[in-house]
Amino acid sequence: MTAFDATKLLSARTSAVEEAAIIRMAQKARDLKTKGHDVVSLTLGEPDFDTPAFIQAAATQAMAQGFTHYAPVQGVPELRAALSEKLARENGLHYSAEEIAISNGAKQAITNAVYALIDEGDEVILLSPFWVAYEGIVRMAGGVPVQLHAGADEGFKVPASRIAAAITPKTKLIMLNSPNNPTGAVFTKAELEAIAAVVAQHPRLMLLSDEIYEYILFEGEMTSFGSLPGMRERTITINGFSKAYAMTGWRLGYAAAPLPVAKAMAKVQSTFTAGANAFVQRAAIAALKEGQADATAMRESYRKRRDLIIGALKAIPGVRIENPPGTFYAFPDVSAFLGKRAGNHTLGTVDELCDWLLDTHGLACVPGSAFGDPNCLRLSFASSQADIIKGTDRLARALIDLI
Ligand SMILES: Cc1ncc(COP(=O)(O)O)c(C=O)c1O
């Protein structure tokens, strides 16, 4: 009898999805730290702030008041109403509370949207560089990711003409993220209007607008795609509490979408999980009401860190980077160093460069290839100033060593 091998039982669906490089690098950094190595990790998009105390207090109070039971799958009505108001006031998005669906993090909202729309073989356009999770979610749902790329020379923003050229009868969804993880790029209103004109020409097409970094914006203006003329019915807007209010561990996100899509998303969620945590939803109402000052203070702190990290990166000969207008990621082009030698071996790819930086210089960052750009590295500056200084110092010293 042959020995039992559980790996042979894994579904093709799970095997088609690779382990995210971010998780791999973060785990490798943690393992090295546990073994006593001195490691600076600029891998995760995780604010180093604690959740503001008044939000924590609101959650504790909600628990004491008995909000410890199952919540409605689509979310508690008061939170949906508060979000409906927020979206109208700040984003020019007009969705009723019925058209808003609360989820266990924005990631689940994205998953709900993809599963609600995508059938086997449907094409989904990903504007690369993009957040790694998009590709895995699309693949697991049976969709076909179609990557369109824009490099540093285009400000990392795929123009509407290239999107128009990639649309086929099978294209059902475009996924757009502005401000963007990993590049920090922000699409202007004019750029979004050009994309809206393309969407308007295709009646079978919707656009998912991931706006999770809307408050981490240093320059320029935030335009919500669904606020553009004719786009309300064609857009699924994704947002959440993780980044704006330093609430990553609380797992709360939301989506606004035309009613049939919002209902289908809730159906997907009720199939896989249930309503988001009841007392966290209460705390989120408090965050929406009173959290603006904290969100602004955190953004200003990220601005200082951005200036610090970008200044340090620009000072390294061969590294190319512009000021990212949003998010807390720096995405320098390090292609000048690829193919160079470190001791006996050649660092042919940005993945090899990242592993070498961690193994020999104690700096953990994420290869741009994980986001669709093999020329860049992603460094998160949601970390302390001390780590930013140490990390960029290590990078400078490491790169100077390459010949
Ligand atoms: C672009 C983007 N969208 C969504 C998310 C997920 O956010 P949440 O923590 O709400 O699931 C992230 C998290 O890193 C992200 O970078």
Coordinates of C-alpha atoms and ligand atoms in Angstrom, one line a residue:
M1 CA 0.0 0.0 0.0
T2 CA 1.3 3.4 -0.9
A3 CA 1.8 5.9 2.0
F4 CA -0.9 8.5 2.5
D5 CA 0.2 11.9 1.2
A6 CA -2.2 14.7 2.0
T7 CA -0.5 17.1 -0.4
K8 CA -2.0 14.9 -3.2
L9 CA -5.5 15.7 -2.0
L10 CA -5.1 19.5 -2.2
S11 CA -7.5 21.1 -4.7
A12 CA -6.2 22.5 -7.9
R13 CA -7.7 25.8 -6.8
T14 CA -5.5 26.1 -3.8
S15 CA -2.4 24.8 -5.6
A16 CA -2.9 27.5 -8.2
V17 CA -2.2 30.2 -5.7
E18 CA 1.3 30.9 -4.5
E19 CA 2.3 31.9 -1.1
A20 CA 2.5 35.7 -1.0
A21 CA 6.1 37.0 -1.1
I22 CA 5.2 39.5 1.6
I23 CA 4.2 36.8 4.0
R24 CA 7.3 34.7 3.1
M25 CA 9.7 37.6 3.6
A26 CA 8.0 38.8 6.8
Q27 CA 8.1 35.2 8.2
K28 CA 11.7 34.8 7.2
A29 CA 12.6 38.0 9.0
R30 CA 10.7 36.9 12.1
D31 CA 12.5 33.5 12.1
L32 CA 15.9 35.2 11.8
K33 CA 15.0 37.6 14.7
T34 CA 13.9 34.6 16.8
K35 CA 17.3 33.1 16.2
G36 CA 18.9 36.3 17.6
H37 CA 19.8 38.0 14.3
D38 CA 19.6 41.8 14.1
V39 CA 16.9 42.3 11.5
V40 CA 15.1 45.4 10.4
S41 CA 11.8 44.5 8.7
L42 CA 10.2 47.0 6.3
T43 CA 7.9 44.4 4.9
L44 CA 4.4 44.7 6.2
G45 CA 1.7 47.4 5.5
E46 CA 1.0 47.5 9.2
P47 CA 0.7 50.9 11.0
D48 CA 2.9 50.9 14.1
F49 CA 0.3 53.0 15.9
D50 CA -2.1 51.4 18.4
T51 CA -5.8 51.8 17.6
P52 CA -6.9 55.2 19.2
A53 CA -8.0 54.7 22.8
F54 CA -11.5 56.0 22.3
I55 CA -12.1 53.3 19.6
Q56 CA -10.9 50.6 22.0
A57 CA -13.2 52.1 24.7
A58 CA -16.2 52.0 22.3
A59 CA -15.5 48.3 21.6
T60 CA -15.3 47.5 25.4
Q61 CA -18.4 49.4 26.1
A62 CA -20.3 47.6 23.2
M63 CA -19.2 44.3 24.7
A64 CA -20.5 45.3 28.1
Q65 CA -23.8 46.3 26.5
G66 CA -24.2 42.9 25.1
F67 CA -23.1 43.3 21.5
T68 CA -21.5 39.9 21.6
H69 CA -24.0 38.0 19.4
Y70 CA -24.1 37.3 15.7
A71 CA -24.5 40.5 13.7
P72 CA -26.6 40.7 10.5
V73 CA -24.5 39.3 7.6
Q74 CA -24.6 42.5 5.6
G75 CA -23.6 44.5 8.7
V76 CA -25.4 46.4 11.5
P77 CA -27.9 49.0 10.1
E78 CA -26.5 51.9 12.1
L79 CA -23.0 51.4 10.7
R80 CA -24.3 51.0 7.2
A81 CA -26.2 54.3 7.6
A82 CA -23.1 56.0 9.0
L83 CA -21.1 54.8 6.0
S84 CA -23.8 55.8 3.5
E85 CA -23.4 59.4 5.0
K86 CA -19.7 59.3 5.0
L87 CA -19.5 58.2 1.3
A88 CA -21.9 60.9 0.2
R89 CA -20.2 63.6 2.3
E90 CA -16.5 62.8 1.6
N91 CA -16.5 60.9 -1.7
G92 CA -19.6 62.1 -3.6
L93 CA -20.8 58.4 -3.7
H94 CA -24.5 58.0 -3.3
Y95 CA -25.4 54.6 -2.0
S96 CA -28.2 53.7 0.4
A97 CA -27.5 51.7 3.5
E98 CA -29.0 48.7 1.7
E99 CA -26.2 49.0 -0.9
I100 CA -23.4 48.9 1.7
A101 CA -22.0 45.5 2.8
I102 CA -19.8 45.2 5.9
S103 CA -17.1 42.5 5.9
N104 CA -14.3 41.0 7.9
G105 CA -11.7 43.4 6.4
A106 CA -11.5 45.0 3.0
K107 CA -9.8 41.8 1.8
Q108 CA -13.1 39.9 2.4
A109 CA -15.0 42.7 0.6
I110 CA -12.8 42.2 -2.4
T111 CA -13.2 38.5 -2.3
N112 CA -17.0 38.9 -2.0
A113 CA -17.1 41.1 -5.0
V114 CA -15.0 38.8 -7.2
Y115 CA -17.0 35.7 -6.2
A116 CA -20.2 37.7 -6.8
L117 CA -19.3 38.6 -10.3
I118 CA -16.8 36.1 -11.7
D119 CA -17.6 32.8 -13.4
E120 CA -15.0 30.3 -14.6
G121 CA -13.0 31.8 -17.4
D122 CA -14.1 35.4 -17.0
E123 CA -11.2 37.8 -17.4
V124 CA -10.3 40.4 -14.7
I125 CA -7.9 43.2 -15.6
L126 CA -5.4 44.0 -13.0
L127 CA -3.5 47.2 -13.2
S128 CA 0.1 46.3 -12.3
P129 CA 1.8 47.0 -10.0
F130 CA -1.1 45.8 -7.8
W131 CA -1.6 44.4 -4.3
V132 CA -0.6 40.7 -4.5
A133 CA -3.9 39.4 -3.0
Y134 CA -5.9 40.4 -6.1
E135 CA -4.4 37.8 -8.3
G136 CA -4.9 34.9 -5.8
I137 CA -8.5 35.9 -5.2
V138 CA -9.3 36.0 -8.9
R139 CA -7.6 32.7 -9.5
M140 CA -9.4 31.0 -6.7
A141 CA -12.7 32.2 -8.0
G142 CA -11.9 30.6 -11.4
G143 CA -11.3 33.9 -13.1
V144 CA -8.4 34.7 -15.4
P145 CA -6.2 37.6 -14.3
V146 CA -5.0 39.8 -17.2
Q147 CA -2.1 42.0 -16.1
L148 CA -1.5 45.4 -17.7
H149 CA 1.7 47.0 -16.5
A150 CA 2.9 50.6 -16.1
G151 CA 6.4 51.2 -15.0
A152 CA 8.1 54.1 -13.2
D153 CA 8.3 56.1 -16.4
E154 CA 4.5 56.2 -16.6
G155 CA 4.1 57.0 -12.9
F156 CA 3.0 53.4 -12.4
K157 CA -0.4 54.3 -13.9
V158 CA -1.8 52.2 -16.8
P159 CA -3.4 54.6 -19.3
A160 CA -7.0 54.2 -20.3
S161 CA -6.0 53.5 -24.0
R162 CA -4.2 50.3 -22.8
I163 CA -7.1 49.2 -20.8
A164 CA -9.4 49.7 -23.8
A165 CA -7.1 47.6 -26.0
A166 CA -7.1 44.7 -23.5
I167 CA -10.9 44.3 -23.1
T168 CA -12.3 41.2 -24.7
P169 CA -15.9 39.7 -24.7
K170 CA -14.8 37.8 -21.5
T171 CA -13.7 40.8 -19.5
K172 CA -16.0 41.4 -16.6
L173 CA -14.0 43.4 -14.1
I174 CA -11.2 45.9 -13.8
M175 CA -9.5 46.2 -10.4
L176 CA -8.1 49.6 -9.6
N177 CA -6.3 50.7 -6.4
S178 CA -5.7 54.4 -5.8
P179 CA -3.8 55.5 -3.7
N180 CA -1.9 52.4 -4.8
N181 CA -0.1 49.6 -2.9
P182 CA 2.8 49.2 -3.6
T183 CA 3.7 52.3 -5.7
G184 CA 1.9 55.1 -3.7
A185 CA 0.6 56.4 -7.1
V186 CA -2.7 58.3 -7.1
F187 CA -4.8 58.5 -10.3
T188 CA -6.0 62.0 -11.1
K189 CA -9.6 62.8 -11.8
A190 CA -8.8 63.2 -15.6
E191 CA -7.1 59.8 -15.7
L192 CA -10.1 58.2 -14.0
E193 CA -12.5 60.0 -16.4
A194 CA -10.6 58.5 -19.3
I195 CA -11.0 55.0 -17.7
A196 CA -14.7 55.7 -17.1
A197 CA -15.2 56.6 -20.8
V198 CA -13.8 53.1 -21.6
V199 CA -16.1 51.4 -19.0
A200 CA -19.1 53.2 -20.4
Q201 CA -18.5 51.6 -23.8
H202 CA -18.8 48.1 -22.4
P203 CA -22.1 47.1 -20.8
R204 CA -20.8 43.8 -19.4
L205 CA -18.0 45.4 -17.4
M206 CA -17.6 46.7 -13.8
L207 CA -14.8 48.3 -12.0
L208 CA -13.7 47.6 -8.4
S209 CA -12.2 50.7 -6.9
D210 CA -10.1 49.8 -3.8
E211 CA -9.9 53.1 -1.8
I212 CA -8.4 51.6 1.4
Y213 CA -5.6 54.2 1.5
E214 CA -7.8 57.3 0.9
Y215 CA -6.8 59.0 4.1
I216 CA -3.1 58.3 3.5
L217 CA -2.8 61.0 0.9
F218 CA 0.0 63.6 1.0
E219 CA -0.5 65.4 -2.3
G220 CA -3.2 65.7 -4.9
E221 CA -6.9 64.9 -4.6
M222 CA -8.8 61.7 -3.9
T223 CA -11.4 61.0 -6.6
S224 CA -13.7 58.1 -6.1
F225 CA -14.3 56.3 -9.4
G226 CA -18.0 55.7 -8.6
S227 CA -18.6 59.5 -8.2
L228 CA -17.9 60.1 -11.9
P229 CA -20.9 60.6 -14.2
G230 CA -22.6 57.2 -15.1
M231 CA -20.2 55.2 -12.9
R232 CA -22.4 54.7 -9.8
E233 CA -24.0 51.6 -11.3
R234 CA -20.7 50.3 -12.7
T235 CA -18.5 50.5 -9.6
I236 CA -17.9 48.5 -6.5
T237 CA -16.1 50.8 -4.0
I238 CA -14.0 49.0 -1.4
N239 CA -12.8 50.6 1.8
G240 CA -12.1 49.7 5.4
F241 CA -10.8 50.7 8.8
S242 CA -7.4 48.9 8.9
K243 CA -5.2 51.7 7.5
A244 CA -7.1 54.9 8.3
Y245 CA -7.6 54.2 12.0
A246 CA -4.7 51.7 12.7
M247 CA -7.2 48.9 13.1
T248 CA -5.6 46.1 11.1
G249 CA -6.2 43.4 13.7
W250 CA -9.9 44.3 14.1
R251 CA -10.8 43.0 10.6
L252 CA -13.4 45.5 9.4
G253 CA -14.0 46.6 5.8
Y254 CA -16.9 47.5 3.6
A255 CA -18.1 47.8 0.1
A256 CA -20.7 50.1 -1.7
A257 CA -22.2 48.7 -4.8
P258 CA -25.4 48.7 -6.8
L259 CA -28.1 46.8 -4.9
P260 CA -28.0 43.4 -6.8
V261 CA -24.2 43.3 -6.4
A262 CA -24.3 44.3 -2.7
K263 CA -26.9 41.6 -2.1
A264 CA -24.8 39.0 -4.0
M265 CA -21.7 40.0 -2.0
A266 CA -23.6 39.5 1.3
K267 CA -24.7 36.1 0.0
V268 CA -21.1 35.1 -0.7
Q269 CA -20.1 36.2 2.8
S270 CA -22.9 34.3 4.4
T271 CA -21.8 31.2 2.5
F272 CA -18.2 31.4 3.8
T273 CA -18.4 33.2 7.1
A274 CA -21.0 35.4 8.7
G275 CA -21.5 39.0 9.7
A276 CA -18.5 40.9 10.9
N277 CA -17.8 41.1 14.6
A278 CA -20.7 42.8 16.4
F279 CA -18.8 44.9 18.9
V280 CA -16.1 45.9 16.3
Q281 CA -18.9 47.3 14.2
R282 CA -20.0 49.5 17.1
A283 CA -16.5 50.7 17.6
A284 CA -16.3 51.5 13.9
I285 CA -19.3 53.9 14.3
A286 CA -17.3 55.7 16.9
A287 CA -14.2 55.8 14.6
L288 CA -16.3 57.3 11.8
K289 CA -17.8 60.0 14.2
E290 CA -14.7 61.0 16.1
G291 CA -11.7 59.5 14.4
Q292 CA -10.8 62.3 12.0
A293 CA -8.2 64.0 14.2
D294 CA -6.4 60.7 14.9
A295 CA -6.5 59.7 11.2
T296 CA -5.0 63.1 10.2
A297 CA -2.3 63.0 12.9
M298 CA -1.2 59.5 11.7
R299 CA -1.1 60.7 8.1
E300 CA 1.1 63.6 9.1
S301 CA 3.4 61.2 10.9
Y302 CA 3.5 59.0 7.7
R303 CA 4.3 62.2 5.7
K304 CA 7.4 62.8 7.9
R305 CA 8.5 59.2 7.5
R306 CA 7.9 59.4 3.8
D307 CA 10.2 62.4 3.5
L308 CA 12.8 60.7 5.6
I309 CA 12.8 57.4 3.6
I310 CA 12.6 59.0 0.2
G311 CA 15.4 61.4 1.0
A312 CA 17.6 58.5 2.1
L313 CA 16.7 56.4 -1.0
K314 CA 17.4 59.3 -3.3
A315 CA 20.8 59.7 -1.8
I316 CA 21.8 56.1 -2.9
P317 CA 23.5 56.3 -6.3
G318 CA 21.7 54.1 -8.8
V319 CA 18.4 54.0 -6.9
R320 CA 15.5 55.7 -8.7
I321 CA 12.4 57.0 -6.9
E322 CA 9.9 59.9 -6.9
N323 CA 7.9 61.1 -3.9
P324 CA 4.9 58.8 -3.6
P325 CA 1.8 61.0 -3.2
G326 CA 0.0 58.4 -1.1
T327 CA 0.1 55.3 1.1
F328 CA 3.0 54.2 3.3
Y329 CA 5.1 52.4 0.8
A330 CA 8.3 53.3 -1.1
F331 CA 8.8 51.5 -4.4
P332 CA 12.3 52.3 -5.6
D333 CA 13.6 51.1 -9.0
V334 CA 16.8 49.1 -8.3
S335 CA 17.2 47.7 -11.8
A336 CA 20.7 49.3 -11.9
F337 CA 21.9 46.6 -9.4
L338 CA 20.4 43.5 -11.0
G339 CA 23.0 41.3 -12.6
K340 CA 25.7 42.6 -10.3
R341 CA 27.9 40.3 -8.2
A342 CA 27.9 39.8 -4.4
G343 CA 30.9 37.7 -3.5
N344 CA 30.6 34.6 -5.6
H345 CA 27.1 34.8 -6.8
T346 CA 25.2 37.1 -9.1
L347 CA 22.0 38.8 -8.0
G348 CA 20.1 38.3 -11.2
T349 CA 16.6 39.1 -10.0
V350 CA 15.0 41.4 -7.5
D351 CA 13.9 38.3 -5.5
E352 CA 17.6 37.2 -5.2
L353 CA 18.5 40.8 -4.2
C354 CA 15.8 40.7 -1.4
D355 CA 17.0 37.4 -0.1
W356 CA 20.6 38.6 -0.1
L357 CA 19.7 41.9 1.7
L358 CA 18.0 39.9 4.4
D359 CA 20.6 37.2 4.7
T360 CA 23.7 39.4 4.7
H361 CA 22.6 42.8 5.8
G362 CA 19.6 42.1 8.0
L363 CA 17.1 44.1 5.9
A364 CA 13.8 42.6 5.1
C365 CA 11.7 44.2 2.2
V366 CA 9.5 42.7 -0.5
P367 CA 10.5 42.1 -4.1
G368 CA 8.6 44.2 -6.6
S369 CA 8.0 41.0 -8.7
A370 CA 5.4 40.1 -6.1
F371 CA 3.4 43.1 -7.3
G372 CA 4.1 42.7 -11.0
D373 CA 7.3 44.8 -11.3
P374 CA 10.6 43.0 -11.4
N375 CA 12.7 46.2 -11.2
C376 CA 11.5 47.5 -7.8
L377 CA 11.6 46.8 -4.1
R378 CA 8.8 47.6 -1.7
L379 CA 9.8 49.2 1.6
S380 CA 7.0 49.9 4.1
F381 CA 7.4 53.2 6.0
A382 CA 4.5 52.4 8.4
S383 CA 7.5 51.5 10.7
S384 CA 9.3 53.6 13.3
Q385 CA 11.7 56.4 12.2
A386 CA 14.5 54.5 13.9
D387 CA 13.8 51.4 11.7
I388 CA 13.5 53.6 8.6
I389 CA 16.9 55.1 9.3
K390 CA 18.6 51.8 10.1
G391 CA 16.9 50.1 7.1
T392 CA 17.9 52.6 4.5
D393 CA 21.4 52.8 6.0
R394 CA 21.7 49.0 5.5
L395 CA 20.4 49.3 2.0
A396 CA 22.9 52.0 1.1
R397 CA 25.8 50.0 2.5
A398 CA 24.6 46.8 0.8
L399 CA 24.2 48.3 -2.6
I400 CA 27.6 50.0 -2.5
D401 CA 29.1 46.5 -2.0
L402 CA 27.7 45.3 -5.3
I403 CA 30.0 45.2 -8.3
Ligands
LIG1 C1 -4.6 47.7 -1.5 C2 -5.1 47.0 -0.4 N1 -6.4 46.6 -0.3 C3 -7.0 46.0 0.7 C4 -6.2 45.6 1.8 C5 -6.8 44.8 3.0 O1 -7.2 45.5 4.0 P1 -8.0 44.8 5.2 O2 -7.0 44.8 6.4 O3 -9.1 45.7 5.5 O4 -8.4 43.5 4.8 C6 -4.8 45.9 1.8 C7 -4.0 45.5 3.0 O5 -2.8 45.5 2.9 C8 -4.3 46.6 0.7 O6 -3.0 46.9 0.7

